[in-house]
Tab-separated table of C-alpha atoms in Angstrom:
chain	number	residue	atom	x	y	z
A	1	UNK	CA	-0.001	0.002	0.004
A	2	UNK	CA	2.800	2.427	0.852
A	3	UNK	CA	4.608	1.838	-2.463
A	4	UNK	CA	1.780	1.356	-4.921
A	5	UNK	CA	-1.408	2.618	-3.315
A	6	UNK	CA	-3.227	5.329	-5.264
A	7	UNK	CA	-3.875	8.670	-3.598
A	8	UNK	CA	-7.540	9.544	-4.048
A	9	UNK	CA	-9.932	12.157	-2.781
A	10	UNK	CA	-12.791	11.248	-0.480
A	11	UNK	CA	-16.295	12.607	-0.871
A	12	UNK	CA	-19.452	13.227	1.102
A	13	UNK	CA	-22.921	12.116	0.039
A	14	UNK	CA	-22.516	12.144	-3.763
A	15	UNK	CA	-20.125	12.656	-6.654
A	16	UNK	CA	-20.642	13.338	-10.375
A	17	UNK	CA	-17.773	11.975	-12.472
A	18	UNK	CA	-17.307	10.705	-16.032
A	19	UNK	CA	-20.999	11.002	-16.861
A	20	UNK	CA	-22.149	9.013	-13.829
A	21	UNK	CA	-23.664	10.049	-10.531
A	22	UNK	CA	-22.526	8.189	-7.407
A	23	UNK	CA	-24.701	8.548	-4.312
A	24	UNK	CA	-23.660	7.189	-0.924
A	25	UNK	CA	-26.391	4.988	0.475
A	26	UNK	CA	-24.838	4.624	3.925
A	27	UNK	CA	-22.139	2.243	5.196
A	28	UNK	CA	-20.589	0.436	2.176
A	29	UNK	CA	-23.493	0.918	-0.269
A	30	UNK	CA	-23.270	3.233	-3.252
A	31	UNK	CA	-25.835	3.884	-5.977
A	32	UNK	CA	-24.355	4.504	-9.439
A	33	UNK	CA	-26.656	6.229	-11.936
A	34	UNK	CA	-25.947	6.707	-15.643
A	35	UNK	CA	-29.253	8.296	-16.637
A	36	UNK	CA	-30.831	5.005	-17.715
A	37	UNK	CA	-30.378	2.623	-14.805
A	38	UNK	CA	-29.183	2.356	-11.228
A	39	UNK	CA	-26.387	-0.011	-10.213
A	40	UNK	CA	-25.656	-0.971	-6.619
A	41	UNK	CA	-21.875	-1.001	-6.070
A	42	UNK	CA	-19.469	-1.044	-3.151
A	43	UNK	CA	-17.905	2.066	-1.672
A	44	UNK	CA	-14.643	2.738	-3.526
A	45	UNK	CA	-15.831	1.436	-6.914
A	46	UNK	CA	-14.327	3.389	-9.846
A	47	UNK	CA	-12.091	5.205	-7.355
A	48	UNK	CA	-15.047	7.032	-5.763
A	49	UNK	CA	-14.644	6.686	-2.000
A	50	UNK	CA	-17.153	8.189	0.419
A	51	UNK	CA	-16.397	9.128	3.996
A	52	UNK	CA	-18.309	7.299	6.704
A	53	UNK	CA	-20.714	10.047	7.718
A	54	UNK	CA	-22.830	7.799	9.933
A	55	UNK	CA	-25.855	8.442	7.725
A	56	UNK	CA	-28.739	6.004	7.941
A	57	UNK	CA	-28.645	3.405	5.131
A	58	UNK	CA	-31.409	4.033	2.603
A	59	UNK	CA	-33.247	1.861	0.091
A	60	UNK	CA	-34.580	4.069	-2.707
A	61	UNK	CA	-37.941	3.286	-4.301
A	62	UNK	CA	-36.698	3.170	-7.877
A	63	UNK	CA	-40.119	2.105	-9.147
A	64	UNK	CA	-41.735	5.379	-8.086
A	65	UNK	CA	-43.757	7.072	-10.819
A	66	UNK	CA	-43.896	10.855	-11.098
A	67	UNK	CA	-41.747	13.477	-9.396
A	68	UNK	CA	-41.236	12.617	-5.714
A	69	UNK	CA	-39.202	15.775	-5.131
A	70	UNK	CA	-41.980	18.031	-6.318
A	71	UNK	CA	-44.836	16.013	-4.851
A	72	UNK	CA	-43.408	15.303	-1.391
A	73	UNK	CA	-41.022	18.189	-0.686
A	74	UNK	CA	-42.241	21.194	-2.654
A	75	UNK	CA	-45.921	21.306	-3.577
A	76	UNK	CA	-47.180	21.425	-0.001
A	77	UNK	CA	-45.150	24.511	0.918
A	78	UNK	CA	-46.792	27.897	1.402
A	79	UNK	CA	-44.781	30.240	-0.842
A	80	UNK	CA	-45.674	33.731	-2.016
A	81	UNK	CA	-44.992	33.154	-5.712
A	82	UNK	CA	-45.305	29.958	-7.804
A	83	UNK	CA	-41.834	30.568	-9.261
A	84	UNK	CA	-40.370	30.089	-5.775
A	85	UNK	CA	-41.420	26.425	-5.911
A	86	UNK	CA	-39.663	26.044	-9.259
A	87	UNK	CA	-36.487	27.567	-7.806
A	88	UNK	CA	-36.663	25.348	-4.729
A	89	UNK	CA	-37.086	22.243	-6.909
A	90	UNK	CA	-34.060	23.237	-8.990
A	91	UNK	CA	-32.054	23.818	-5.807
A	92	UNK	CA	-32.808	20.333	-4.474
A	93	UNK	CA	-31.629	18.744	-7.735
A	94	UNK	CA	-28.496	20.920	-7.751
A	95	UNK	CA	-27.366	19.286	-4.483
A	96	UNK	CA	-26.335	16.198	-6.460
A	97	UNK	CA	-23.953	18.041	-8.789
A	98	UNK	CA	-21.400	19.787	-6.574
A	99	UNK	CA	-18.639	18.757	-8.996
A	100	UNK	CA	-20.291	20.781	-11.778
A	101	UNK	CA	-20.870	23.905	-9.704
A	102	UNK	CA	-17.805	26.092	-9.152
A	103	UNK	CA	-20.244	28.500	-7.528
A	104	UNK	CA	-23.144	27.371	-5.353
A	105	UNK	CA	-26.560	28.871	-4.675
A	106	UNK	CA	-27.413	29.764	-1.106
A	107	UNK	CA	-30.943	28.886	-0.048
A	108	UNK	CA	-32.850	31.293	2.224
A	109	UNK	CA	-36.203	30.458	3.793
A	110	UNK	CA	-37.493	33.790	5.072
A	111	UNK	CA	-40.705	33.952	7.033
A	112	UNK	CA	-42.430	34.689	10.336
A	113	UNK	CA	-42.385	32.287	13.251
A	114	UNK	CA	-44.548	29.251	12.549
A	115	UNK	CA	-44.473	29.645	8.770
A	116	UNK	CA	-42.951	26.199	8.297
A	117	UNK	CA	-39.511	27.187	6.994
A	118	UNK	CA	-37.595	24.968	9.438
A	119	UNK	CA	-39.956	22.040	8.908
A	120	UNK	CA	-39.533	22.299	5.145
A	121	UNK	CA	-35.736	22.165	5.272
A	122	UNK	CA	-35.723	19.451	7.939
A	123	UNK	CA	-37.960	17.313	5.714
A	124	UNK	CA	-35.663	17.809	2.746
A	125	UNK	CA	-32.535	16.931	4.690
A	126	UNK	CA	-34.104	13.802	6.171
A	127	UNK	CA	-35.239	12.669	2.726
A	128	UNK	CA	-31.594	12.821	1.597
A	129	UNK	CA	-29.669	11.759	4.698
A	130	UNK	CA	-32.069	9.685	6.812
A	131	UNK	CA	-34.345	10.248	9.776
A	132	UNK	CA	-31.523	11.280	12.133
A	133	UNK	CA	-30.587	14.294	9.994
A	134	UNK	CA	-31.677	17.696	11.263
A	135	UNK	CA	-31.135	21.435	11.041
A	136	UNK	CA	-28.245	23.061	12.904
A	137	UNK	CA	-28.586	25.726	15.571
A	138	UNK	CA	-25.897	28.013	16.926
A	139	UNK	CA	-24.274	28.493	13.506
A	140	UNK	CA	-23.613	32.183	14.176
A	141	UNK	CA	-22.334	31.653	17.726
A	142	UNK	CA	-18.734	32.030	16.605
A	143	UNK	CA	-16.851	32.262	13.312
A	144	UNK	CA	-14.647	29.322	14.264
A	145	UNK	CA	-17.640	27.066	14.887
A	146	UNK	CA	-19.091	28.103	11.530
A	147	UNK	CA	-15.824	27.270	9.718
A	148	UNK	CA	-15.799	23.832	11.308
A	149	UNK	CA	-19.433	23.220	10.367
A	150	UNK	CA	-19.081	24.072	6.680
A	151	UNK	CA	-15.835	22.135	6.190
A	152	UNK	CA	-17.307	18.967	7.720
A	153	UNK	CA	-20.742	18.954	6.097
A	154	UNK	CA	-21.974	18.450	2.552
A	155	UNK	CA	-25.329	20.128	3.190
A	156	UNK	CA	-25.783	22.374	6.216
A	157	UNK	CA	-29.010	24.024	7.333
A	158	UNK	CA	-28.355	26.987	9.609
A	159	UNK	CA	-31.549	27.550	11.570
A	160	UNK	CA	-32.705	30.904	12.982
A	161	UNK	CA	-29.996	33.151	11.541
A	162	UNK	CA	-31.371	36.516	12.640
A	163	UNK	CA	-29.895	39.957	13.066
A	164	UNK	CA	-26.560	41.376	11.984
A	165	UNK	CA	-23.549	39.055	12.183
A	166	UNK	CA	-20.540	41.042	10.985
A	167	UNK	CA	-18.462	38.123	9.664
A	168	UNK	CA	-21.310	36.117	8.133
A	169	UNK	CA	-21.481	37.986	4.817
A	170	UNK	CA	-17.853	37.219	3.949
A	171	UNK	CA	-18.240	33.577	4.977
A	172	UNK	CA	-21.344	33.121	2.816
A	173	UNK	CA	-19.497	34.705	-0.091
A	174	UNK	CA	-16.695	32.155	0.332
A	175	UNK	CA	-19.201	29.313	0.339
A	176	UNK	CA	-20.989	30.615	-2.746
A	177	UNK	CA	-17.872	31.317	-4.814
A	178	UNK	CA	-15.738	28.422	-3.588
A	179	UNK	CA	-12.809	30.628	-2.580
A	180	UNK	CA	-10.292	29.389	-0.019
A	181	UNK	CA	-10.839	29.960	3.663
A	182	UNK	CA	-7.573	30.729	5.435
A	183	UNK	CA	-7.346	30.107	9.176
A	184	UNK	CA	-4.290	30.367	11.397
A	185	UNK	CA	-3.338	26.885	12.539
A	186	UNK	CA	-3.900	26.460	16.254
A	187	UNK	CA	-0.753	26.588	18.402
A	188	UNK	CA	1.354	27.671	15.404
A	189	UNK	CA	2.575	31.259	15.236
A	190	UNK	CA	2.931	31.587	11.480
A	191	UNK	CA	1.159	28.631	9.876
A	192	UNK	CA	-2.086	28.863	7.915
A	193	UNK	CA	-4.586	26.100	7.228
A	194	UNK	CA	-6.455	26.291	3.919
A	195	UNK	CA	-9.946	24.970	3.286
A	196	UNK	CA	-11.999	25.012	0.087
A	197	UNK	CA	-15.690	24.923	1.039
A	198	UNK	CA	-17.653	22.243	-0.815
A	199	UNK	CA	-20.717	22.717	1.334
A	200	UNK	CA	-24.235	23.638	0.261
A	201	UNK	CA	-25.972	25.799	2.819
A	202	UNK	CA	-29.587	26.570	3.565
A	203	UNK	CA	-30.644	29.289	5.994
A	204	UNK	CA	-33.866	29.967	7.866
A	205	UNK	CA	-34.469	33.460	9.179
A	206	UNK	CA	-37.123	35.849	10.430
A	207	UNK	CA	-34.826	38.856	10.028
A	208	UNK	CA	-32.116	38.243	7.399
A	209	UNK	CA	-30.516	41.666	7.596
A	210	UNK	CA	-26.947	40.380	7.095
């Protein structure tokens, strides 16, 4: 392994490569889609290796007729304009093609308390990652905690981001554009750690002033 082992990248949740979409199904299961059929392969097949995220193993209903994304995750939402549902549908599908998106959309669910914005994003995340998946609170508590969250998650939902957070705008810009995040390495006077965010982020807010 030391002499001949190949150095490969590891991925979270899914990977588009060479005209195929690989989706981690939990543990050692991977679904490989080519647009016509779905193959069930082992983690590491074709050099695509997924990190063990602890996600609940899933068994997709590949015989489903219609559009489950639209029917189960979008149509029931109370949105001001019909076009918002089209945009939300497109956003959900975009989550599978991080490799094709040098820039990433940022999703904002803006509404009053009780409008269902958190429930909508929780439902979407659980449909993708299993019943243990949930939204994240405390995202704006500190910039360091936010850096850790976005570098260790494929899809992060920051719940209740309200009011002005002075560093949040620059961080969201880095996530959207894919620019490097530079952080001084802990306990090192003049060393910098570099991270390239590959995280999609959704935000719920009652007062998104930042």
